[in-house]
Amino acid sequence: MEKTWRWFGKNDKITLSMLRQIGVEGIVTALHDVPNGEIWTVEKITELRDYIASFGLRWSVVESLPVCESIKYGGKDRDRLIENYKVSLANLGKCGIHTICYNFMPVLDWARTDLANPNPNGTSSLYFNMAEFAYFDCCILKREHAEDDYTPEIMAQVKEKAGKMTPQDDDRMVENIIIKTQGFVNGNIKEGDLNPVRIFRDLLALYKGIDKTQLRENMKYFLKEIMPVCNEYDMRMCVHPDDPPMQILGLPRIVCNEEDIRWFLDAVPDVHNGLTFCAGSLSAGAHNDVVDLARKFKDRTHFVHLRSTCVFPDGSFKEASHFGGRANIIELIRIFEQENPALPMRVDHAPMMLGDEDKGYNAGYSFHGRMMALGQVEGMMAVVDRELGIERSYPVTVG
Ligand code: DNO
């Protein structure tokens, strides 16, 4: 697979010259300064593409071209927004960028409760604690009937927490769940927003009456509308699975498991309608057999995210080493290398280590941790390629 790296643009503290030194080939990025729903112009795309190329790298994948909430819940302006989306897609195609990662998760792009959960060796990883999440839902957000969505064991922990959490603890929870994880992915809530909880409640209200069936219909509508442009410009759309792959906060989620993936692929049976195989997100659901999913959906996979998780009996999960957890990354590499050795792949979230902590990197996107994970994946890939007889040239001298 092509070794790519998620880079957040010219303001990213991790620079392209650093990435070149560690063996990255392709860049995964977005026009982060263009507000959601606005057109990505040829000028802006070309400027960033050429900047990346000036470092000897290529802009391989867009992550993300965001799908506005209104397209997801089927608001009044969805057709106008879909038209804009099509123009952005065509412009990207004209500039030679053909792989587009997006998601169809309502309101919350991804969720964690702890962004620096300590590991025994002194590093830290992302963590999703079910009881803390339930506490956020029931006691901070105060969503109606939220308690019905959790087990009695989890609710008992929520009650215990409710007596102990300080206002500062509550603020930290809000920061982690709806601000820090969302701002940098062009999310709905940004650092500095006043009263994020109120904004969040208003966003949730937009989905009143939208169930799983309706959300699926809205996704199908969107995909059908954009497919002609995707065909004309060979745009490989690849939806990111829901993270975590389950219903949360009473919102419908539609890319959580095998049945869901099969549904949207069959709803628009065109190779340009594909999947981002995020091993980490899929592995966070105990119902998913990640290797089996890879075997089943490899021919519609256009982009791979490699990471893994450990799942606990109450549904909590923690991000694992790239050698461990539920994802079985070695086997995934075997499957995808055989399918298409040119498939873009990036290591996803990795631990914070060796000074990453003070740099202000986006949650999950450390430098040293991801560099280590990339080295690990590169090693696994080299062994798999040798096994499979796939020739890949490695420089004789460094660089
Ligand atoms: C978080 C990521 C998501 C993902 C987007 C794709 O680290 O997994 O932000 O990139 O959902 O649209």
Coordinates of C-alpha atoms and ligand atoms in Angstrom, one line a residue:
M1 CA 0.0 0.0 0.0
E2 CA 1.0 3.6 -0.5
K3 CA 2.4 5.0 2.8
T4 CA 0.4 8.2 3.5
W5 CA 0.1 10.5 6.4
R6 CA -2.7 12.8 7.6
W7 CA -1.3 16.3 7.5
F8 CA -3.4 19.3 8.6
G9 CA -2.0 21.9 6.2
K10 CA 0.6 24.6 6.4
N11 CA -0.1 25.4 10.0
D12 CA 0.6 21.8 11.1
K13 CA 3.6 21.7 13.4
I14 CA 4.6 18.5 11.6
T15 CA 6.0 19.7 8.4
L16 CA 6.3 18.1 5.0
S17 CA 10.0 18.0 5.1
M18 CA 9.8 16.0 8.4
L19 CA 7.4 13.6 6.7
R20 CA 9.7 13.2 3.8
Q21 CA 12.4 12.1 6.1
I22 CA 10.3 9.3 7.7
G23 CA 9.4 7.6 4.4
V24 CA 5.9 9.1 3.8
E25 CA 4.9 8.9 0.1
G26 CA 1.5 10.4 -0.1
I27 CA -0.3 13.2 1.8
V28 CA -3.9 13.0 3.2
T29 CA -5.3 16.4 3.8
A30 CA -8.1 18.9 3.1
L31 CA -8.7 22.6 2.5
H32 CA -9.2 23.1 6.2
D33 CA -9.7 26.9 5.8
V34 CA -12.7 26.5 3.5
P35 CA -16.0 26.5 5.5
N36 CA -18.1 23.4 5.2
G37 CA -20.5 23.6 2.3
E38 CA -18.4 26.1 0.2
I39 CA -16.8 25.2 -3.1
W40 CA -13.2 24.1 -3.2
T41 CA -11.8 26.1 -6.2
V42 CA -9.3 24.9 -8.7
E43 CA -7.0 27.7 -7.6
K44 CA -7.0 26.7 -4.0
I45 CA -6.6 23.0 -4.8
T46 CA -3.8 23.6 -7.2
E47 CA -1.9 25.8 -4.8
L48 CA -1.9 23.1 -2.1
R49 CA -1.3 20.3 -4.5
D50 CA 1.8 22.1 -5.9
Y51 CA 3.0 23.0 -2.5
I52 CA 2.9 19.3 -1.5
A53 CA 4.6 18.3 -4.7
S54 CA 7.4 20.8 -4.1
F55 CA 8.5 18.5 -1.2
G56 CA 8.6 15.5 -3.5
L57 CA 5.3 14.2 -2.1
R58 CA 1.8 13.9 -3.6
W59 CA -1.6 14.8 -2.4
S60 CA -3.1 11.3 -2.5
V61 CA -6.3 11.5 -0.6
V62 CA -8.8 14.2 0.6
E63 CA -9.8 13.7 4.2
S64 CA -12.4 15.0 4.4
L65 CA -14.6 16.8 1.9
P66 CA -17.2 17.3 4.6
V67 CA -20.8 16.5 4.0
C68 CA -22.9 19.2 5.7
E69 CA -25.4 18.3 8.4
S70 CA -28.2 19.5 6.1
I71 CA -27.4 16.8 3.5
K72 CA -27.4 14.3 6.3
Y73 CA -30.7 15.2 7.9
G74 CA -32.3 16.2 4.5
G75 CA -32.7 20.0 5.2
K76 CA -34.2 22.6 2.8
D77 CA -30.8 23.6 1.3
R78 CA -29.5 20.1 0.8
D79 CA -29.8 20.3 -3.0
R80 CA -27.8 23.5 -3.2
L81 CA -25.1 22.0 -0.9
I82 CA -25.0 18.8 -3.0
E83 CA -24.5 21.0 -6.1
N84 CA -21.5 22.7 -4.4
Y85 CA -20.2 19.3 -3.4
K86 CA -20.3 18.2 -7.0
V87 CA -18.4 21.2 -8.2
S88 CA -15.7 20.6 -5.5
L89 CA -15.5 17.0 -6.6
A90 CA -15.1 18.0 -10.3
N91 CA -12.4 20.5 -9.4
L92 CA -10.5 17.9 -7.4
G93 CA -10.7 15.5 -10.3
K94 CA -9.4 18.2 -12.7
C95 CA -6.5 18.6 -10.4
G96 CA -5.7 14.9 -10.4
I97 CA -6.9 14.1 -6.9
H98 CA -9.4 11.2 -7.0
T99 CA -9.8 9.6 -3.6
I100 CA -12.2 11.3 -1.3
C101 CA -12.8 10.2 2.3
Y102 CA -16.0 11.6 4.0
N103 CA -18.4 10.5 6.7
F104 CA -22.1 10.3 7.2
M105 CA -22.1 10.5 11.0
P106 CA -24.7 12.9 12.4
V107 CA -23.4 15.8 14.5
L108 CA -20.4 14.0 16.2
D109 CA -17.6 13.0 13.8
W110 CA -15.9 10.7 16.4
A111 CA -16.0 10.3 20.1
R112 CA -13.5 9.7 23.0
T113 CA -13.8 10.6 26.7
D114 CA -10.1 10.7 27.5
L115 CA -7.4 11.9 25.1
A116 CA -4.4 11.0 27.1
N117 CA -5.1 7.8 29.0
P118 CA -1.9 6.6 30.6
N119 CA -0.2 3.4 29.5
P120 CA 2.0 1.4 31.8
N121 CA 5.1 2.4 29.8
G122 CA 4.7 6.1 30.3
T123 CA 3.0 6.8 26.9
S124 CA -0.7 7.7 26.6
S125 CA -3.5 6.7 24.2
L126 CA -7.1 7.7 23.4
Y127 CA -9.8 6.0 25.4
F128 CA -13.6 5.8 25.3
N129 CA -15.1 5.1 28.7
M130 CA -18.7 4.1 28.5
A131 CA -19.7 5.2 32.0
E132 CA -18.1 8.6 31.5
F133 CA -19.8 9.0 28.1
A134 CA -23.1 8.1 29.8
Y135 CA -22.4 10.6 32.5
F136 CA -21.9 13.3 29.8
D137 CA -25.1 12.2 28.0
C138 CA -27.3 12.0 31.2
C139 CA -25.9 14.7 33.5
I140 CA -24.2 17.3 31.3
L141 CA -26.2 17.1 28.1
K142 CA -29.3 16.0 30.0
R143 CA -30.8 14.4 27.0
E144 CA -34.3 13.2 27.4
H145 CA -34.5 9.4 28.2
A146 CA -30.8 9.1 27.8
E147 CA -30.7 6.7 30.7
D148 CA -32.7 4.1 28.7
D149 CA -29.7 3.7 26.4
Y150 CA -27.4 2.3 29.1
T151 CA -27.2 -0.8 31.1
P152 CA -28.1 -0.7 34.9
E153 CA -24.4 -1.3 35.7
I154 CA -23.4 1.7 33.7
M155 CA -26.1 3.8 35.2
A156 CA -25.0 2.8 38.7
Q157 CA -21.5 4.2 37.8
V158 CA -23.1 7.4 36.4
K159 CA -24.9 7.9 39.7
E160 CA -21.7 7.5 41.6
K161 CA -19.9 9.9 39.3
A162 CA -22.7 12.5 39.6
G163 CA -21.8 12.9 43.3
K164 CA -18.1 13.3 42.7
M165 CA -17.6 15.3 39.5
T166 CA -16.5 18.9 39.9
P167 CA -17.4 21.7 37.5
Q168 CA -13.8 21.4 36.2
D169 CA -14.3 17.7 35.6
D170 CA -17.5 18.5 33.6
D171 CA -15.6 21.1 31.5
R172 CA -12.9 18.6 30.7
M173 CA -15.5 16.1 29.6
V174 CA -17.1 18.6 27.3
E175 CA -13.7 19.6 25.9
N176 CA -12.8 16.0 25.2
I177 CA -16.1 14.8 23.7
I178 CA -17.4 17.7 21.7
I179 CA -14.5 20.2 21.3
K180 CA -11.0 18.8 21.0
T181 CA -12.0 15.8 18.9
Q182 CA -14.2 17.9 16.6
G183 CA -12.5 21.3 15.8
F184 CA -9.7 20.0 13.6
V185 CA -11.9 17.8 11.5
N186 CA -14.0 20.8 10.3
G187 CA -16.5 19.8 12.9
N188 CA -19.5 21.7 14.1
I189 CA -17.9 23.0 17.3
K190 CA -14.7 24.8 17.6
E191 CA -12.3 25.8 20.3
G192 CA -13.5 29.1 21.7
D193 CA -17.2 28.6 21.0
L194 CA -19.3 30.0 23.8
N195 CA -21.6 27.5 25.3
P196 CA -20.7 24.5 23.3
V197 CA -23.3 22.3 25.1
R198 CA -26.1 24.5 23.9
I199 CA -24.8 24.5 20.3
F200 CA -24.6 20.7 20.6
R201 CA -28.1 20.4 21.9
D202 CA -29.4 22.5 18.9
L203 CA -27.5 20.3 16.5
L204 CA -29.0 17.1 18.1
A205 CA -32.5 18.7 17.7
L206 CA -32.0 18.8 13.9
Y207 CA -32.2 15.0 13.9
K208 CA -35.6 14.8 15.6
G209 CA -37.6 12.2 13.7
I210 CA -34.6 11.0 11.6
D211 CA -34.2 7.3 12.2
K212 CA -31.8 4.8 10.7
T213 CA -34.0 4.2 7.6
Q214 CA -34.3 7.9 6.9
L215 CA -30.6 8.6 7.3
R216 CA -29.9 5.7 4.9
E217 CA -32.3 7.2 2.4
N218 CA -30.5 10.5 2.7
M219 CA -27.1 8.9 2.2
K220 CA -28.5 7.1 -0.9
Y221 CA -29.9 10.3 -2.2
F222 CA -26.6 12.1 -1.8
L223 CA -24.6 9.2 -3.4
K224 CA -27.0 9.0 -6.4
E225 CA -26.7 12.7 -7.0
I226 CA -22.9 12.8 -7.0
M227 CA -22.3 9.5 -8.9
P228 CA -22.4 11.0 -12.4
V229 CA -19.7 13.5 -11.5
C230 CA -17.7 10.7 -9.8
N231 CA -17.9 8.6 -13.0
E232 CA -17.0 11.5 -15.2
Y233 CA -13.9 12.4 -13.1
D234 CA -13.1 9.0 -11.7
M235 CA -13.7 10.1 -8.1
R236 CA -13.4 7.2 -5.6
M237 CA -15.7 8.2 -2.7
C238 CA -14.9 6.3 0.4
V239 CA -17.1 6.7 3.5
H240 CA -15.5 6.5 6.9
P241 CA -17.1 4.0 9.3
D242 CA -18.8 5.4 12.4
D243 CA -16.5 5.8 15.3
P244 CA -17.4 4.1 17.6
P245 CA -19.5 1.8 15.4
M246 CA -22.7 2.0 17.4
Q247 CA -25.7 4.3 18.0
I248 CA -24.8 7.1 20.4
L249 CA -26.7 10.0 21.9
G250 CA -29.9 8.8 20.4
L251 CA -28.5 9.5 16.9
P252 CA -28.9 7.0 14.1
R253 CA -25.6 5.7 12.7
I254 CA -25.4 3.7 9.5
V255 CA -21.9 2.6 8.8
C256 CA -21.3 0.3 11.9
N257 CA -21.3 -3.3 10.8
E258 CA -21.4 -5.7 7.9
E259 CA -25.1 -5.3 7.2
D260 CA -24.7 -1.5 7.1
I261 CA -21.7 -1.6 4.7
R262 CA -23.4 -4.0 2.4
W263 CA -26.5 -1.8 2.4
F264 CA -24.9 1.4 1.2
L265 CA -22.6 -0.4 -1.3
D266 CA -25.7 -2.2 -2.8
A267 CA -27.8 1.0 -2.6
V268 CA -25.5 2.6 -5.2
P269 CA -23.7 -0.3 -6.9
D270 CA -20.9 1.7 -8.5
V271 CA -17.2 1.2 -7.8
H272 CA -16.9 4.9 -7.2
N273 CA -19.1 4.4 -4.1
G274 CA -16.7 2.8 -1.7
L275 CA -15.4 2.4 1.8
T276 CA -12.5 3.8 3.9
F277 CA -11.5 0.6 5.7
C278 CA -10.8 2.1 9.2
A279 CA -9.6 -0.9 11.1
G280 CA -9.6 1.0 14.3
S281 CA -13.2 2.2 14.1
L282 CA -14.5 -1.1 13.0
S283 CA -12.5 -3.0 15.7
A284 CA -14.1 -0.9 18.5
G285 CA -17.4 -2.8 18.0
A286 CA -17.2 -6.3 19.5
H287 CA -19.8 -7.3 16.9
N288 CA -17.2 -6.8 14.1
D289 CA -14.8 -9.4 12.8
V290 CA -12.4 -6.9 11.2
V291 CA -10.5 -9.5 9.0
D292 CA -13.7 -11.0 7.8
L293 CA -14.9 -7.5 6.8
A294 CA -11.7 -6.8 5.0
R295 CA -12.1 -10.0 3.0
K296 CA -15.7 -9.2 2.1
F297 CA -15.2 -5.5 1.2
K298 CA -11.6 -5.3 -0.2
D299 CA -12.8 -4.7 -3.7
R300 CA -14.8 -1.6 -2.7
T301 CA -12.1 -0.3 -0.4
H302 CA -10.3 2.8 -1.7
F303 CA -8.4 3.9 1.4
V304 CA -7.2 2.1 4.5
H305 CA -6.7 3.4 8.0
L306 CA -4.5 1.2 10.1
R307 CA -4.9 1.1 13.9
S308 CA -6.4 -1.2 16.5
T309 CA -8.4 -1.2 19.7
C310 CA -9.0 -3.3 22.8
V311 CA -12.7 -3.6 23.7
F312 CA -13.9 -4.1 27.3
P313 CA -17.0 -6.0 28.4
D314 CA -19.0 -2.8 29.1
G315 CA -18.4 -1.4 25.6
S316 CA -15.5 0.9 26.7
F317 CA -12.5 0.7 24.4
K318 CA -8.9 1.9 24.3
E319 CA -6.6 2.3 21.3
A320 CA -4.0 -0.5 21.1
S321 CA -0.6 -1.0 19.7
H322 CA -0.5 -1.6 16.0
F323 CA 0.7 -5.1 16.8
G324 CA -2.1 -5.9 19.2
G325 CA -5.8 -5.4 19.9
R326 CA -8.7 -6.7 17.8
A327 CA -7.8 -5.5 14.3
N328 CA -5.1 -8.0 13.3
I329 CA -3.1 -5.6 11.3
I330 CA -0.7 -8.1 9.8
E331 CA -3.6 -10.0 8.3
L332 CA -5.2 -6.8 7.0
I333 CA -2.0 -5.9 5.3
R334 CA -1.9 -9.3 3.7
I335 CA -5.4 -8.9 2.4
F336 CA -5.0 -5.3 1.0
E337 CA -1.5 -5.8 -0.4
Q338 CA -2.8 -8.7 -2.4
E339 CA -5.8 -6.8 -3.5
N340 CA -4.0 -3.6 -4.6
P341 CA -0.4 -2.8 -3.6
A342 CA -1.1 0.9 -4.6
L343 CA -4.0 1.4 -2.2
P344 CA -3.4 4.5 -0.1
M345 CA -3.0 3.6 3.6
R346 CA -2.3 5.8 6.6
V347 CA -1.5 4.9 10.1
D348 CA -4.3 6.4 12.2
H349 CA -4.2 7.5 15.8
A350 CA -1.1 6.4 17.8
P351 CA 0.2 6.9 21.3
M352 CA 1.6 10.2 22.6
M353 CA 5.2 9.7 23.6
L354 CA 8.7 11.2 23.9
G355 CA 7.6 14.8 24.1
D356 CA 4.5 14.7 21.9
E357 CA 2.5 15.8 24.9
D358 CA 3.6 19.4 24.9
K359 CA 3.3 20.1 21.2
G360 CA -0.5 20.7 21.0
Y361 CA -1.0 18.1 18.3
N362 CA -4.6 17.2 17.3
A363 CA -6.0 14.4 19.5
G364 CA -4.7 11.1 18.2
Y365 CA -2.3 12.7 15.8
S366 CA 1.1 12.7 17.6
F367 CA 4.4 12.8 15.7
H368 CA 6.6 10.2 17.5
G369 CA 3.7 7.8 18.1
R370 CA 2.6 7.8 14.5
M371 CA 6.2 7.7 13.3
M372 CA 6.7 4.5 15.3
A373 CA 3.4 3.1 14.1
L374 CA 4.4 3.8 10.5
G375 CA 7.7 2.1 11.0
Q376 CA 5.9 -0.9 12.4
V377 CA 3.5 -1.0 9.5
E378 CA 6.3 -0.6 7.0
G379 CA 8.1 -3.6 8.6
M380 CA 5.0 -5.7 8.5
M381 CA 4.4 -4.7 4.9
A382 CA 7.9 -5.6 3.9
V383 CA 7.5 -9.1 5.3
V384 CA 4.1 -9.6 3.7
D385 CA 5.4 -8.4 0.3
R386 CA 8.3 -10.8 0.5
E387 CA 5.8 -13.6 1.3
L388 CA 3.5 -12.7 -1.6
G389 CA 6.3 -12.0 -4.1
I390 CA 5.3 -8.3 -4.4
E391 CA 8.3 -6.2 -5.5
R392 CA 8.6 -2.9 -3.8
S393 CA 11.7 -0.8 -4.2
Y394 CA 13.4 0.4 -1.0
P395 CA 16.2 2.9 -1.4
V396 CA 19.6 1.3 -1.0
T397 CA 20.9 4.4 0.7
V398 CA 18.9 6.3 3.3
G399 CA 16.3 8.5 1.5
Ligands
DNO1 C1 -10.5 10.9 13.5 C2 -10.9 10.4 12.2 C3 -12.2 11.1 11.6 C4 -12.3 10.8 10.1 C5 -13.4 11.5 9.5 C6 -13.5 11.2 8.0 O1 -9.4 10.9 13.8 O2 -11.1 9.0 12.2 O3 -12.1 12.4 11.8 O4 -11.1 11.3 9.5 O5 -14.6 11.1 10.1 O6 -14.5 12.0 7.5

